[in-house]
Short mmCIF file of C-alpha atoms in Angstrom, two decimals:
data_model
loop_
_atom_site.label_atom_id
_atom_site.label_comp_id
_atom_site.label_asym_id
_atom_site.label_seq_id
_atom_site.Cartn_x
_atom_site.Cartn_y
_atom_site.Cartn_z
CA MET W 1 -23.19 -6.64 -209.88
CA SER W 2 -21.88 -8.85 -207.12
CA ARG W 3 -18.13 -9.01 -206.75
CA LEU W 4 -17.80 -12.58 -204.98
CA ASN W 5 -19.35 -15.65 -206.49
CA ALA W 6 -22.12 -17.46 -204.65
CA PRO W 7 -21.97 -21.50 -205.01
CA SER W 8 -24.45 -23.07 -207.36
CA PRO W 9 -27.32 -24.85 -205.34
CA ASP W 10 -25.33 -28.15 -206.11
CA GLY W 11 -21.93 -26.68 -204.83
CA VAL W 12 -23.34 -25.84 -201.32
CA SER W 13 -22.16 -28.13 -198.53
CA ASP W 14 -24.80 -30.31 -196.60
CA GLY W 15 -24.29 -28.12 -193.63
CA ALA W 16 -24.79 -24.87 -195.47
CA LYS W 17 -27.71 -26.25 -197.38
CA GLY W 18 -29.62 -26.93 -194.14
CA ILE W 19 -28.95 -23.16 -193.00
CA LEU W 20 -30.05 -21.81 -196.46
CA ASP W 21 -33.31 -24.22 -196.24
CA ASN W 22 -34.07 -22.50 -192.94
CA ILE W 23 -33.58 -19.08 -194.21
CA ASP W 24 -35.85 -20.06 -197.27
CA ALA W 25 -38.38 -21.23 -194.77
CA GLN W 26 -38.35 -17.80 -192.89
CA PHE W 27 -38.15 -15.39 -195.54
CA GLY W 28 -39.71 -17.52 -198.60
CA PHE W 29 -36.46 -17.19 -200.53
CA VAL W 30 -32.67 -17.03 -199.94
CA PRO W 31 -31.50 -13.57 -200.08
CA ASN W 32 -28.18 -13.00 -202.17
CA MET W 33 -26.21 -12.16 -198.98
CA PHE W 34 -26.73 -15.78 -197.52
CA ALA W 35 -26.22 -17.56 -200.79
CA THR W 36 -22.72 -15.94 -201.15
CA LEU W 37 -21.91 -16.47 -197.62
CA ALA W 38 -22.52 -20.35 -198.14
CA SER W 39 -19.40 -20.41 -200.40
CA ASN W 40 -17.76 -20.35 -196.93
CA PRO W 41 -19.77 -22.43 -194.84
CA THR W 42 -17.59 -21.46 -191.58
CA VAL W 43 -18.52 -17.93 -192.21
CA LEU W 44 -22.19 -18.61 -192.71
CA ASP W 45 -22.03 -20.84 -189.60
CA VAL W 46 -20.53 -17.74 -187.70
CA VAL W 47 -23.18 -15.21 -188.93
CA MET W 48 -26.26 -17.17 -188.75
CA PRO W 49 -25.97 -18.31 -184.90
CA LEU W 50 -24.97 -14.81 -184.00
CA GLN W 51 -28.17 -13.49 -185.43
CA GLY W 52 -29.87 -16.17 -183.73
CA SER W 53 -28.51 -15.43 -180.51
CA LEU W 54 -28.89 -11.69 -180.69
CA SER W 55 -32.61 -12.22 -181.32
CA ARG W 56 -32.94 -12.82 -177.82
CA VAL W 57 -31.20 -9.63 -176.38
CA LEU W 58 -33.85 -6.91 -177.29
CA ASP W 59 -37.37 -6.66 -178.69
CA ALA W 60 -37.67 -7.21 -182.43
CA LYS W 61 -38.59 -3.55 -183.14
CA THR W 62 -35.67 -2.26 -181.20
CA ARG W 63 -33.35 -4.73 -183.15
CA HIS W 64 -34.90 -3.73 -186.33
CA THR W 65 -34.41 -0.11 -185.59
CA ILE W 66 -30.70 -0.57 -184.66
CA ALA W 67 -30.41 -2.48 -187.97
CA LEU W 68 -31.70 0.46 -190.02
CA ALA W 69 -29.97 3.04 -188.38
CA VAL W 70 -26.55 1.21 -188.58
CA SER W 71 -27.14 0.27 -192.07
CA GLN W 72 -27.97 3.97 -192.97
CA ALA W 73 -25.04 5.27 -190.96
CA ASN W 74 -22.68 2.86 -192.63
CA GLY W 75 -24.09 3.24 -196.41
CA CYS W 76 -25.04 -0.58 -197.04
CA ASP W 77 -27.84 -0.47 -199.61
CA HIS W 78 -28.32 -4.11 -199.51
CA CYS W 79 -28.93 -4.25 -195.61
CA LEU W 80 -31.20 -1.31 -195.73
CA ALA W 81 -33.22 -3.23 -198.25
CA MET W 82 -33.12 -6.32 -196.32
CA HIS W 83 -33.90 -4.71 -193.07
CA THR W 84 -36.69 -2.67 -194.46
CA TYR W 85 -38.38 -5.93 -195.81
CA ALA W 86 -37.97 -7.59 -192.58
CA SER W 87 -39.10 -4.84 -190.36
CA SER W 88 -42.20 -4.23 -192.37
CA GLU W 89 -43.13 -7.67 -193.41
CA LEU W 90 -41.82 -9.71 -190.26
CA GLY W 91 -41.42 -6.98 -187.62
CA GLY W 92 -44.75 -5.16 -188.04
CA MET W 93 -43.02 -1.67 -188.35
CA SER W 94 -44.80 1.26 -190.21
CA SER W 95 -43.14 2.73 -193.08
CA ASP W 96 -42.92 5.80 -191.00
CA ASP W 97 -41.05 4.17 -188.28
CA ILE W 98 -38.66 2.50 -190.90
CA ALA W 99 -37.82 5.99 -192.39
CA LEU W 100 -37.42 7.52 -188.92
CA ALA W 101 -34.99 4.72 -187.79
CA ARG W 102 -32.88 5.38 -190.99
CA ALA W 103 -32.73 9.01 -189.95
CA GLY W 104 -31.83 8.01 -186.32
CA SER W 105 -34.97 8.47 -184.69
CA SER W 106 -38.58 6.57 -184.29
CA VAL W 107 -42.19 7.23 -183.21
CA ASP W 108 -41.24 5.63 -179.95
CA PRO W 109 -39.04 7.94 -177.80
CA ARG W 110 -36.97 4.82 -176.31
CA ARG W 111 -36.45 3.63 -179.80
CA ALA W 112 -35.47 7.19 -180.98
CA ALA W 113 -32.74 7.10 -178.23
CA VAL W 114 -31.41 3.78 -179.31
CA ALA W 115 -31.46 4.68 -183.15
CA ARG W 116 -29.49 7.80 -182.22
CA PHE W 117 -26.98 6.02 -179.92
CA ALA W 118 -26.38 3.19 -182.64
CA GLN W 119 -25.79 5.88 -185.21
CA GLN W 120 -23.30 7.45 -182.87
CA VAL W 121 -21.70 4.24 -182.39
CA VAL W 122 -20.96 3.67 -185.80
CA LYS W 123 -20.02 7.36 -186.65
CA SER W 124 -17.50 7.32 -183.69
CA ARG W 125 -16.32 4.07 -184.17
CA GLY W 126 -17.13 3.13 -180.66
CA GLN W 127 -15.81 6.38 -179.14
CA VAL W 128 -19.13 7.59 -177.70
CA SER W 129 -19.45 10.61 -175.43
CA ASP W 130 -20.50 10.44 -172.01
CA ALA W 131 -23.48 12.43 -173.06
CA ASP W 132 -24.25 9.94 -175.52
CA LEU W 133 -24.19 7.24 -172.87
CA ALA W 134 -26.31 9.66 -170.58
CA ALA W 135 -28.99 10.12 -173.68
CA VAL W 136 -29.37 6.36 -173.99
CA ARG W 137 -29.81 5.92 -170.21
CA GLY W 138 -31.90 8.77 -169.76
CA ALA W 139 -34.54 6.86 -172.09
CA GLY W 140 -34.32 4.03 -169.68
CA TYR W 141 -31.82 1.55 -170.78
CA THR W 142 -29.57 -0.32 -168.39
CA ASP W 143 -25.70 -0.90 -169.05
CA PRO W 144 -26.48 -4.58 -169.91
CA GLN W 145 -29.00 -3.34 -172.33
CA ILE W 146 -26.62 -0.83 -173.85
CA LEU W 147 -24.05 -3.65 -174.23
CA ALA W 148 -26.91 -5.55 -176.05
CA ILE W 149 -27.40 -2.30 -178.42
CA VAL W 150 -23.59 -2.23 -179.20
CA THR W 151 -23.54 -5.94 -179.81
CA VAL W 152 -26.38 -5.67 -182.10
CA ALA W 153 -24.89 -2.71 -183.87
CA VAL W 154 -21.64 -4.44 -184.59
CA GLN W 155 -23.59 -7.71 -185.87
CA VAL W 156 -25.16 -5.28 -188.29
CA LEU W 157 -21.84 -3.65 -189.29
CA LEU W 158 -20.47 -7.23 -189.91
CA THR W 159 -22.98 -7.85 -192.50
CA ASN W 160 -22.79 -4.27 -193.82
CA PHE W 161 -19.18 -4.81 -194.49
CA LEU W 162 -19.76 -8.32 -196.19
CA ASN W 163 -22.35 -6.52 -198.35
CA ASN W 164 -20.33 -3.55 -199.08
CA VAL W 165 -17.13 -5.41 -199.92
CA ASN W 166 -19.29 -7.68 -202.18
CA ARG W 167 -21.71 -4.86 -203.72
CA THR W 168 -24.27 -7.73 -203.17
CA ASP W 169 -27.05 -7.50 -205.77
CA ILE W 170 -30.30 -6.42 -204.07
CA ASP W 171 -32.91 -9.23 -204.48
CA ILE W 172 -35.22 -7.63 -202.08
CA PRO W 173 -37.76 -4.88 -202.67
CA ALA W 174 -35.68 -1.81 -203.42
CA VAL W 175 -35.56 1.02 -201.03
CA SER W 176 -34.19 4.54 -201.63
CA PRO W 177 -30.21 4.49 -201.42
CA ALA W 178 -28.31 4.89 -198.11
CA GLY W 179 -27.84 8.52 -198.74
CA THR W 180 -31.66 9.30 -198.56
CA PRO W 181 -33.42 8.03 -195.54
CA GLY W 182 -37.08 6.99 -196.47
#
């Protein structure tokens, strides 16, 4: 059960209501995480534009791969469900590629390198080794792209932390728990 309270629909500010309406239009429903964030419109107004801005830094499948890899490494069941849903329904990723991303890999060698790197960023708390950087560069990523990978990983960590603190009720089709990829 969620530990933080989401406001009733009548208790949502006009600005937050507009954001939630956009989320509803995109997904066909408002996931519990966003409904809860609406209790603090400033936080919602930070998270949503950040996600929007970062949607332009890397291609969608790479961003989804990072989100799945990071959410798995950080043990966020709500985010795994959300990113699995988004990766499959909106991102065109296969169930095999989703499972591989959770395990720090991919059917695509470049995205496999990104998944491994993103998980290493989480596990090392950003203290990646020269070999970790060499591996992601060896897959063809430039330094500006590596900055984007780290920034997307940190944005995913933000929502992981929010959902882990809240223990947000999963209102998305369930996936296997964070401890079991795939």
